[in-house]
Coordinates of C-alpha atoms in Angstrom, one line a residue:
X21 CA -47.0 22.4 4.3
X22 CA -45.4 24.0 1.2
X23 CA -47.0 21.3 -0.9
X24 CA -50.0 21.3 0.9
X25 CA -50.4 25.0 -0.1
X26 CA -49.4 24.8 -3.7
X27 CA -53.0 23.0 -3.9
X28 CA -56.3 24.2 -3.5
X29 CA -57.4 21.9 -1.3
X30 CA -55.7 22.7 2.0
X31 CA -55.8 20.1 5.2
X32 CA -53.3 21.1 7.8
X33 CA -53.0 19.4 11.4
X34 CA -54.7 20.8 13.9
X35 CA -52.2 23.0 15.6
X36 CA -52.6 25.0 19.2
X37 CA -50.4 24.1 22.3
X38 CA -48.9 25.7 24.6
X39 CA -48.6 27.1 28.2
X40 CA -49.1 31.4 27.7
X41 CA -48.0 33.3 30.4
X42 CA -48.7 36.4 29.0
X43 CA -52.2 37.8 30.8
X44 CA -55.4 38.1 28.9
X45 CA -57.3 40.3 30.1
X46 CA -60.8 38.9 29.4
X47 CA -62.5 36.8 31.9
X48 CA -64.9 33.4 31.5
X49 CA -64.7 30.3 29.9
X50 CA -66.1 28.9 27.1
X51 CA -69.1 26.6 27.1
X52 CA -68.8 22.7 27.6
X53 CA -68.3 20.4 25.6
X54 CA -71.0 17.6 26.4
X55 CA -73.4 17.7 23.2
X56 CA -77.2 18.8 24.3
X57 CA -79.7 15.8 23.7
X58 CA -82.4 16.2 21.0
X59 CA -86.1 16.6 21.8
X60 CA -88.3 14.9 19.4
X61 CA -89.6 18.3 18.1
X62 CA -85.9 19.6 17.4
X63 CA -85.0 20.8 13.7
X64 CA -81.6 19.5 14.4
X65 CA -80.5 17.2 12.0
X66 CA -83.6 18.1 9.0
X67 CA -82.7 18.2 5.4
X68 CA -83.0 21.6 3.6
X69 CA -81.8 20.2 0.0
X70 CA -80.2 16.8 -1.1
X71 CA -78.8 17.3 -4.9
X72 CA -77.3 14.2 -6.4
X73 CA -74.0 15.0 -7.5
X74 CA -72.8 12.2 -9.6
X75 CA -72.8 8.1 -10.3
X76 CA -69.6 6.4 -10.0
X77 CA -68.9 2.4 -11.5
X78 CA -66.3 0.6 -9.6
X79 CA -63.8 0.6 -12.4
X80 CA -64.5 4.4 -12.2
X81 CA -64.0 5.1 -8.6
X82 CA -60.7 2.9 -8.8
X83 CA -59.6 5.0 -11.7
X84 CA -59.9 8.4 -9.8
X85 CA -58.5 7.3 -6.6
X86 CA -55.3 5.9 -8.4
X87 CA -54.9 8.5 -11.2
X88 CA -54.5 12.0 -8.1
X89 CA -51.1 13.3 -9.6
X90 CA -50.2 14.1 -5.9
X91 CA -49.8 10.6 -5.7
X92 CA -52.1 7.9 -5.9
X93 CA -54.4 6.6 -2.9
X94 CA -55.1 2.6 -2.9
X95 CA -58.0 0.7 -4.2
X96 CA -57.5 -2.7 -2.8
X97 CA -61.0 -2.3 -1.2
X98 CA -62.8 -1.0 -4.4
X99 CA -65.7 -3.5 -4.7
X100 CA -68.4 -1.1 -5.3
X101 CA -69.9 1.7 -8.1
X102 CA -71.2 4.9 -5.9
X103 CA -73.6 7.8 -5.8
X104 CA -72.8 11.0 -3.9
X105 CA -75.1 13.5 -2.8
X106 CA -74.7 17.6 -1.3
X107 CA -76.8 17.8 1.9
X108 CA -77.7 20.9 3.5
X109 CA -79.1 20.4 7.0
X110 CA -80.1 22.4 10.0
X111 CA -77.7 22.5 12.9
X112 CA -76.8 24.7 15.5
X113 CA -74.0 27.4 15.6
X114 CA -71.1 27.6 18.5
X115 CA -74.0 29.8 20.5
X116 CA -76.3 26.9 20.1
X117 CA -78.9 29.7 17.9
X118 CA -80.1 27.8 14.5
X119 CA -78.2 27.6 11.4
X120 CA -77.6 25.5 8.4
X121 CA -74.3 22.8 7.3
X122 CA -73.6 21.1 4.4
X123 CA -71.9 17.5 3.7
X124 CA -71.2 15.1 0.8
X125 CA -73.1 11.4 1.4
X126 CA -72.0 8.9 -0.9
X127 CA -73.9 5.2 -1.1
X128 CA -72.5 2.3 -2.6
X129 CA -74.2 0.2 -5.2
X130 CA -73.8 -3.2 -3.1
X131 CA -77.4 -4.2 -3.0
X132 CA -77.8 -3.6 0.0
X133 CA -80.6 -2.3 1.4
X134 CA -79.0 -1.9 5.0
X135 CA -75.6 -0.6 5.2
X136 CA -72.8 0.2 7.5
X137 CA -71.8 3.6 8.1
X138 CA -68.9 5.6 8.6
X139 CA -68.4 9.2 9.8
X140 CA -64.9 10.8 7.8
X141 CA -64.3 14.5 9.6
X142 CA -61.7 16.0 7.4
X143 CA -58.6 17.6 7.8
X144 CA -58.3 21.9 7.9
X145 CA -59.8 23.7 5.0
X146 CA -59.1 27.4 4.2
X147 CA -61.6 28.0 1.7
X148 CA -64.8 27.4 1.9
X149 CA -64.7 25.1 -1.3
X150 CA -62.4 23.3 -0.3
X151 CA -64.8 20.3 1.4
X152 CA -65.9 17.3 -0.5
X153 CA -69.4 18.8 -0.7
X154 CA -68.1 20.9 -3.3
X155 CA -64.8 20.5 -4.4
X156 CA -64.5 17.6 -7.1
X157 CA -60.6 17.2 -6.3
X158 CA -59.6 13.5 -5.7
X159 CA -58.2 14.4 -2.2
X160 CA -61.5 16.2 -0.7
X161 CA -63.2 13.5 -2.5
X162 CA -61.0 10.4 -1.6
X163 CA -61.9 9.2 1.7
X164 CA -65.7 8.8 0.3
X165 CA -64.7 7.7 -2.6
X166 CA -62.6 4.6 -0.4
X167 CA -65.4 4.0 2.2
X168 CA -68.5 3.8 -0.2
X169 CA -66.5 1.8 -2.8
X170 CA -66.0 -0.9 -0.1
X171 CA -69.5 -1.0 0.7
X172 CA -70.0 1.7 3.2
X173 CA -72.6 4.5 3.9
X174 CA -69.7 7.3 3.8
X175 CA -70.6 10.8 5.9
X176 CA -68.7 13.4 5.1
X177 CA -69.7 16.5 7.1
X178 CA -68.3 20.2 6.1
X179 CA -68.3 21.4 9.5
X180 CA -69.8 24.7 10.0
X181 CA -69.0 27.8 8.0
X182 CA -67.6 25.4 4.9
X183 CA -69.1 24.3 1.8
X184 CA -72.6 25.8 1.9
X185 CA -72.9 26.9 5.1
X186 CA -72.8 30.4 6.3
X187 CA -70.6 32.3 8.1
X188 CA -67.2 32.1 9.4
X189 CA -65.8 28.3 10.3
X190 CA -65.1 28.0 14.3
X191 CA -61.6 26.1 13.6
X192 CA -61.0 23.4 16.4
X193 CA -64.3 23.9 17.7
X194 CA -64.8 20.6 19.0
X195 CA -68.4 21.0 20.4
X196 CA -69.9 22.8 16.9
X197 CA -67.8 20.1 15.0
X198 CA -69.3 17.4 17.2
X199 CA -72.5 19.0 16.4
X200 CA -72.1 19.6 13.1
X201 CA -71.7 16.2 12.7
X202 CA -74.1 14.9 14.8
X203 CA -76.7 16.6 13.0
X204 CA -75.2 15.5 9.5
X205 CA -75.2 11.6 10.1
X206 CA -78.7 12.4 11.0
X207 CA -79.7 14.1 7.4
X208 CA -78.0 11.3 6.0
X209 CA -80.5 8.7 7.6
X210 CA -82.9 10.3 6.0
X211 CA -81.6 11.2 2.9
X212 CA -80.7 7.5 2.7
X213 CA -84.2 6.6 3.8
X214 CA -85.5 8.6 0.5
X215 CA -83.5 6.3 -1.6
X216 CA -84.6 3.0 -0.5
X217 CA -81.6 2.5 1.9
X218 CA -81.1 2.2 6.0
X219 CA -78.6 3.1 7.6
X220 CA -77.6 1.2 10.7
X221 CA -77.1 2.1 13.9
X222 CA -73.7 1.4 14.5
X223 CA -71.3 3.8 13.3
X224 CA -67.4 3.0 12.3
X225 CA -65.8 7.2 13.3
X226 CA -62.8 8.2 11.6
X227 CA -61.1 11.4 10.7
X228 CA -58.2 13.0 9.9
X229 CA -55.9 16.0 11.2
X230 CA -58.7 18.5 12.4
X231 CA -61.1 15.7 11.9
X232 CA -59.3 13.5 14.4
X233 CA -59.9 15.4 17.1
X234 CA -63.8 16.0 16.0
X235 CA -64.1 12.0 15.1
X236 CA -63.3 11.8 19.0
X237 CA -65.9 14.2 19.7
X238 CA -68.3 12.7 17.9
X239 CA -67.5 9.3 19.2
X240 CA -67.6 10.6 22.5
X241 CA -70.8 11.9 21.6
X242 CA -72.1 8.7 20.2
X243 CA -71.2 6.8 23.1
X244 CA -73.0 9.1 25.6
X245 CA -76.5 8.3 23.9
X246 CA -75.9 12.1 21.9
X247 CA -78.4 10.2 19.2
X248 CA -81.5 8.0 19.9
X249 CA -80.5 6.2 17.1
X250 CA -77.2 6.0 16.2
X251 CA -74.8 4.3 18.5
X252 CA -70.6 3.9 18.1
X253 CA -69.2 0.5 17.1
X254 CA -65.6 1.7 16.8
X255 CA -63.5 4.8 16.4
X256 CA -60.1 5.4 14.3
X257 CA -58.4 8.8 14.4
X258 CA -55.5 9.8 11.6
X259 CA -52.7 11.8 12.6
X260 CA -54.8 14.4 14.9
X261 CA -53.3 17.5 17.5
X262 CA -54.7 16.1 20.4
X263 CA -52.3 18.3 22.8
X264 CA -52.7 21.5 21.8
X265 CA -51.4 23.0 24.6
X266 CA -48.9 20.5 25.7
X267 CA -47.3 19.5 22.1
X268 CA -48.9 21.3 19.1
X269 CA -47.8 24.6 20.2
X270 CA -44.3 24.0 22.1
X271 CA -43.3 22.3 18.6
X272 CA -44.7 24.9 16.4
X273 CA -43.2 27.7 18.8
X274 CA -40.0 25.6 18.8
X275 CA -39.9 25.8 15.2
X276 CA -40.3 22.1 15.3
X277 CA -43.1 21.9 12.7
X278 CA -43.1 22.9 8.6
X279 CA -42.1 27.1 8.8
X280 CA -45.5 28.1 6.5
X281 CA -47.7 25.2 8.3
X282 CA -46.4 27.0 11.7
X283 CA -47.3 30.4 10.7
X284 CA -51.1 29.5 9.6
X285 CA -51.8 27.6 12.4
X286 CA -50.4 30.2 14.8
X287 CA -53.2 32.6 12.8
X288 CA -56.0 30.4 13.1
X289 CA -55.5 29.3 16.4
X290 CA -55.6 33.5 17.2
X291 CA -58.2 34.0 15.0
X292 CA -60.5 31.4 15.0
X293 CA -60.4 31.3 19.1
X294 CA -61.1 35.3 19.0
X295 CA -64.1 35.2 17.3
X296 CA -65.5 32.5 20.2
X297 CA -63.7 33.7 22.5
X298 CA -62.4 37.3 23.0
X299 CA -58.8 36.6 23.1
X300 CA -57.5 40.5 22.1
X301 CA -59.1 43.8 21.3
X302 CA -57.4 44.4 18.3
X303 CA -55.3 42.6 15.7
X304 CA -52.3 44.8 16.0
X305 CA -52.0 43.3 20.0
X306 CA -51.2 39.8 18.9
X307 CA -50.0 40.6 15.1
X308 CA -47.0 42.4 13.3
X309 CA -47.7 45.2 10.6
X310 CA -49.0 44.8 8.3
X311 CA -50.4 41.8 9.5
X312 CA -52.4 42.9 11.8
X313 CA -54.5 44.9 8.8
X314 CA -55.2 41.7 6.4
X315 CA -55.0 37.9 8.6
X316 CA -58.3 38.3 9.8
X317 CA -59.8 39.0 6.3
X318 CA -57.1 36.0 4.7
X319 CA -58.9 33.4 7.3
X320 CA -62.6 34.1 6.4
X321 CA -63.0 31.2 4.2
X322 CA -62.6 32.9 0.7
X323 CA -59.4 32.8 0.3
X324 CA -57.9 29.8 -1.0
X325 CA -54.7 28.3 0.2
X326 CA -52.3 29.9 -1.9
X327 CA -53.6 33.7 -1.4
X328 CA -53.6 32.9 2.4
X329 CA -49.7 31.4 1.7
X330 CA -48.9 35.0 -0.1
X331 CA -50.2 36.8 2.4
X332 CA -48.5 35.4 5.4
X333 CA -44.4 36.0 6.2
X334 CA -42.5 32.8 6.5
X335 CA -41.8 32.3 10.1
X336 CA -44.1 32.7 13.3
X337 CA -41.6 35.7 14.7
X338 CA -42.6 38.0 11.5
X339 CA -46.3 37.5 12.3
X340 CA -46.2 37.6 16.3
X341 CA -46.4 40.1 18.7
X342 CA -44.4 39.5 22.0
X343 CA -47.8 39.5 23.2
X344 CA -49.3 37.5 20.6
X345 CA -46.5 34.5 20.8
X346 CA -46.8 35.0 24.8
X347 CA -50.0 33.9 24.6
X348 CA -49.5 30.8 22.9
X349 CA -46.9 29.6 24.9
X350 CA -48.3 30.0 27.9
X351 CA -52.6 30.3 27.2
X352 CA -54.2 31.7 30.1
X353 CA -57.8 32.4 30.7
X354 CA -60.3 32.1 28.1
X355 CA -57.9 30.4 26.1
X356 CA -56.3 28.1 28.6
X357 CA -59.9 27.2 28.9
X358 CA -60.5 26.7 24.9
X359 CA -57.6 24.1 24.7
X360 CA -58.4 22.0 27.8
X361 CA -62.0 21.5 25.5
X362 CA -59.8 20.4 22.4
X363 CA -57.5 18.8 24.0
X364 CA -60.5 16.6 26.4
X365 CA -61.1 14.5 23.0
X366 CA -58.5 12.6 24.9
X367 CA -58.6 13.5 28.8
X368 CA -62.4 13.2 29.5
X369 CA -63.3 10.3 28.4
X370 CA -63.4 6.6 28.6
X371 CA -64.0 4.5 25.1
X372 CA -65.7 1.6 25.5
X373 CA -65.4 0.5 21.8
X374 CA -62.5 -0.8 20.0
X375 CA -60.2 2.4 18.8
X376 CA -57.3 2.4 17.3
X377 CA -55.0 6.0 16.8
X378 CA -53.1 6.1 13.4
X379 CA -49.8 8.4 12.9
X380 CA -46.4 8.7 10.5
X381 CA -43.5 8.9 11.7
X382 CA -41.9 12.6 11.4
X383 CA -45.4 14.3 10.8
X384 CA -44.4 17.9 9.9
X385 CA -47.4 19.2 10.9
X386 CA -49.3 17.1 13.5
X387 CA -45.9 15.9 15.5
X388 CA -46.2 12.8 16.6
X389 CA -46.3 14.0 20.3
X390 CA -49.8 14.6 20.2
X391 CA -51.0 11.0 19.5
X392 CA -48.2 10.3 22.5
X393 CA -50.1 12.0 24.3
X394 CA -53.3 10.7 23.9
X395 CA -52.1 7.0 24.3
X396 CA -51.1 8.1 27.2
X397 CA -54.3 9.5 28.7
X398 CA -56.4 6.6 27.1
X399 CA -54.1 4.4 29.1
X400 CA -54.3 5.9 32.4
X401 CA -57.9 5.7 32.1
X402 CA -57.3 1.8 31.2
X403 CA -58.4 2.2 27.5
X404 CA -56.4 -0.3 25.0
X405 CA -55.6 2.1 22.2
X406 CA -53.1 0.6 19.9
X407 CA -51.1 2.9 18.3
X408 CA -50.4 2.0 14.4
X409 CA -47.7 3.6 12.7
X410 CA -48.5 4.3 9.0
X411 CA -44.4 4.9 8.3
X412 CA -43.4 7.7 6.3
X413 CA -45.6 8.0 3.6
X414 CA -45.4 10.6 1.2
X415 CA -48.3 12.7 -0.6
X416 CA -47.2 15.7 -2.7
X417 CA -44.2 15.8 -0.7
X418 CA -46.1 15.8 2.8
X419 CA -45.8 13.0 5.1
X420 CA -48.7 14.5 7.0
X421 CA -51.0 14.8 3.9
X422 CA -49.3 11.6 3.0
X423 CA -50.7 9.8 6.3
X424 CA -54.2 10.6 5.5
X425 CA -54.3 8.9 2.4
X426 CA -52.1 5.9 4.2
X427 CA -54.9 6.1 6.9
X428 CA -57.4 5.8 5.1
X429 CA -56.6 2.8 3.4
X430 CA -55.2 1.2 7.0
X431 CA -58.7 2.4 8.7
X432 CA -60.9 0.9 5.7
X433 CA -59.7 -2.5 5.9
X434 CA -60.0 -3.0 9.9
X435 CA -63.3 -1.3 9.5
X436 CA -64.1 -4.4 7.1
X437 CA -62.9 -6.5 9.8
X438 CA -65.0 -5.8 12.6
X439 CA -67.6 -7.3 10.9

């Protein structure tokens, strides 16, 4: 996590799990997670702007992808030059009132006029910029850079509250990420439509950290007829924190995961859950001095990964409350109810597609519990789920950063197998 900070571009596992004892004192639970259907007349999904970003030859693509200093991603599928594209579309906010998203499309120059398409959700972002919408860096930009160089449609949503869109971003928000990108594969019909291309129906979901559990949400989505197009053909998670509550937060708690990674996903998962959810009055009930006066403001989306890295303490202890680490290990109430939605990418549902789930061995971030833990409850529901360990792989230092980019060359190539 160290490493991952030292860059702009921050993508941290997903982390929240545990078993808080410690009462909150708000009551209700937060709304399901099912995905509303779309009436004909619905703005869901429209384009606001599409702005071509820039034109890619193979030779190119295969040059950027291999050349990231962090360490370089493989081009063994490069066939393909590329065009990518900024889309801003209308979604709908965690409330389900009207707002906008933004997300990078990139086509391939295959000749085809019909192409395959694959959904990439990434991994957790800090800043706003940081999303392949906007940021030009090869790892925001990687995964569609892989994808559309092999031939695919790649859709690359920002989620909401990133890139252009307004607002704060609802961290491991499954039902506004499932929305969010919903509505962007959507736009990108279209926008693809404008250019002379098609998009098919089926559509290959992937994602990594963050984005693994939303690429289950949106396959979940997919599956239950959330589009009246769009359908799922198959769906292959990296490295996600499938169990919050049951191994993301024991193991971050337990001082299990990297120190810094521990401390910023303690914050989010307090933060981002508050704004939805009304987990504390104040800051200074769950968070130290002087803490409590600046995390909030560090986790809006304008700082970038290294202000949010100075502005932290090193361990979860220097930034908890009793009351604050109580609730984490042992969520309760609104927030006992916020996990068993993040964690359902799992638990509540039944793939009937092929899906394979993709983690490194001695993940400092995402530990590898979690994706135990959702082989496990694919299996009780009778789902083959092969798990495929990527090894140890390495990126800036990070095994977990180091297993997207491992991933995502695994998950291109049995993509390209299915035909």
């Amino acid at each position: 996590m160290s490493s991952i900070l030292a860059i702009s571009a921050i993508s941290v596992a997903l982390t929240a799990s545990g078993t808080t004892a410690m009462a909150v004192t708000t009551t209700g639970a937060p709304r399901p997670a099912a995905v509303a259907p779309v009436t004909p007349d619905s703005p869901r999904g429209t384009i606001v702007s599409v702005e071509r970003l820039r034109t890619l030859t193979a030779r190119e693509a295969a040059a950027e992808l291999a050349g990231d200093k962090a360490g370089a991603w493989d081009t063994g599928a490069v066939r393909y030059g590329l065009t990518t594209y900024r889309i801003v579309y209308r979604t709908v906010d965690p409330h389900g009132h009207p707002t906008t998203a933004s997300g990078l499309l990139a086509l391939p120059h295959n000749g085809e006029r019909r192409l395959r398409t694959v959904s990439f959700t990434h991994g957790t972002e800090l800043s706003k910029t940081d999303v392949a919408s906007v940021s030009t860096s090869v790892w925001d930009q990687a995964p569609a850079l892989t994808h559309a160089s092999a031939g695919f449609a790649a859709v690359l949503p920002d989620f909401l509250g990133l890139g252009s869109g307004p607002g704060p971003h609802p961290w491991m928000d499954v039902p506004s990420e499932t929305t969010a990108a919903l509505d962007m594969l959507r736009a990108s019909r279209a926008a693809a439509r404008s250019k002379g291309r098609e998009l098919r129906r089926d559509v290959l979901v992937t994602g990594f950290s963050q984005g693994a559990s939303a690429a289950l949400g949106l396959a979940r989505s997919l599956q239950d007829g959330g589009d009246g197009w769009f359908r799922l053909r198959a769906v292959a998670p990296i490295s996600g924190a499938y169990a919050l509550r049951d191994a993301e937060l024991p193991a971050l708690l337990a001082g299990r995961t990297e120190p810094k990674a521990s401390v910023i996903y303690a914050a989010l998962t307090l933060v981002a859950f508050n704004r939805l959810h009304h987990l504390y009055d104040t800051p200074a009930q769950v968070f130290r001095a002087p803490y409590d006066r600046t995390i909030e403001g560090l986790l809006d989306g304008t700082h970038s990964g290294r202000e949010v890295e100075a502005g932290t303490p090193d361990t979860v202890d220097a930034l908890l409350t009793p009351r604050g680490r109580a609730m984490l290990a042992h969520p309760i109430g609104r927030l006992a109810a916020a996990l068993r939605i993040a964690d359902g990418v799992c638990t509540d549902w039944t793939p009937r597609v092929p899906i394979r789930l993709y983690y490194a061995d001695a993940d400092e971030q995402a530990v590898t519990a979690n994706t135990a833990h959702c082989h496990a409850a694919l299996h009780a529901r009778g789902v083959h789920a092969p798990l495929i360990n990527l090894g140890t792989p390495d990126y800036g230092g990070s095994r977990h950063l180091g297993s997207q980019q491992a991933g995502t060359a695994a998950v291109v190539r049995w993509f390209r197998s299915l035909g």
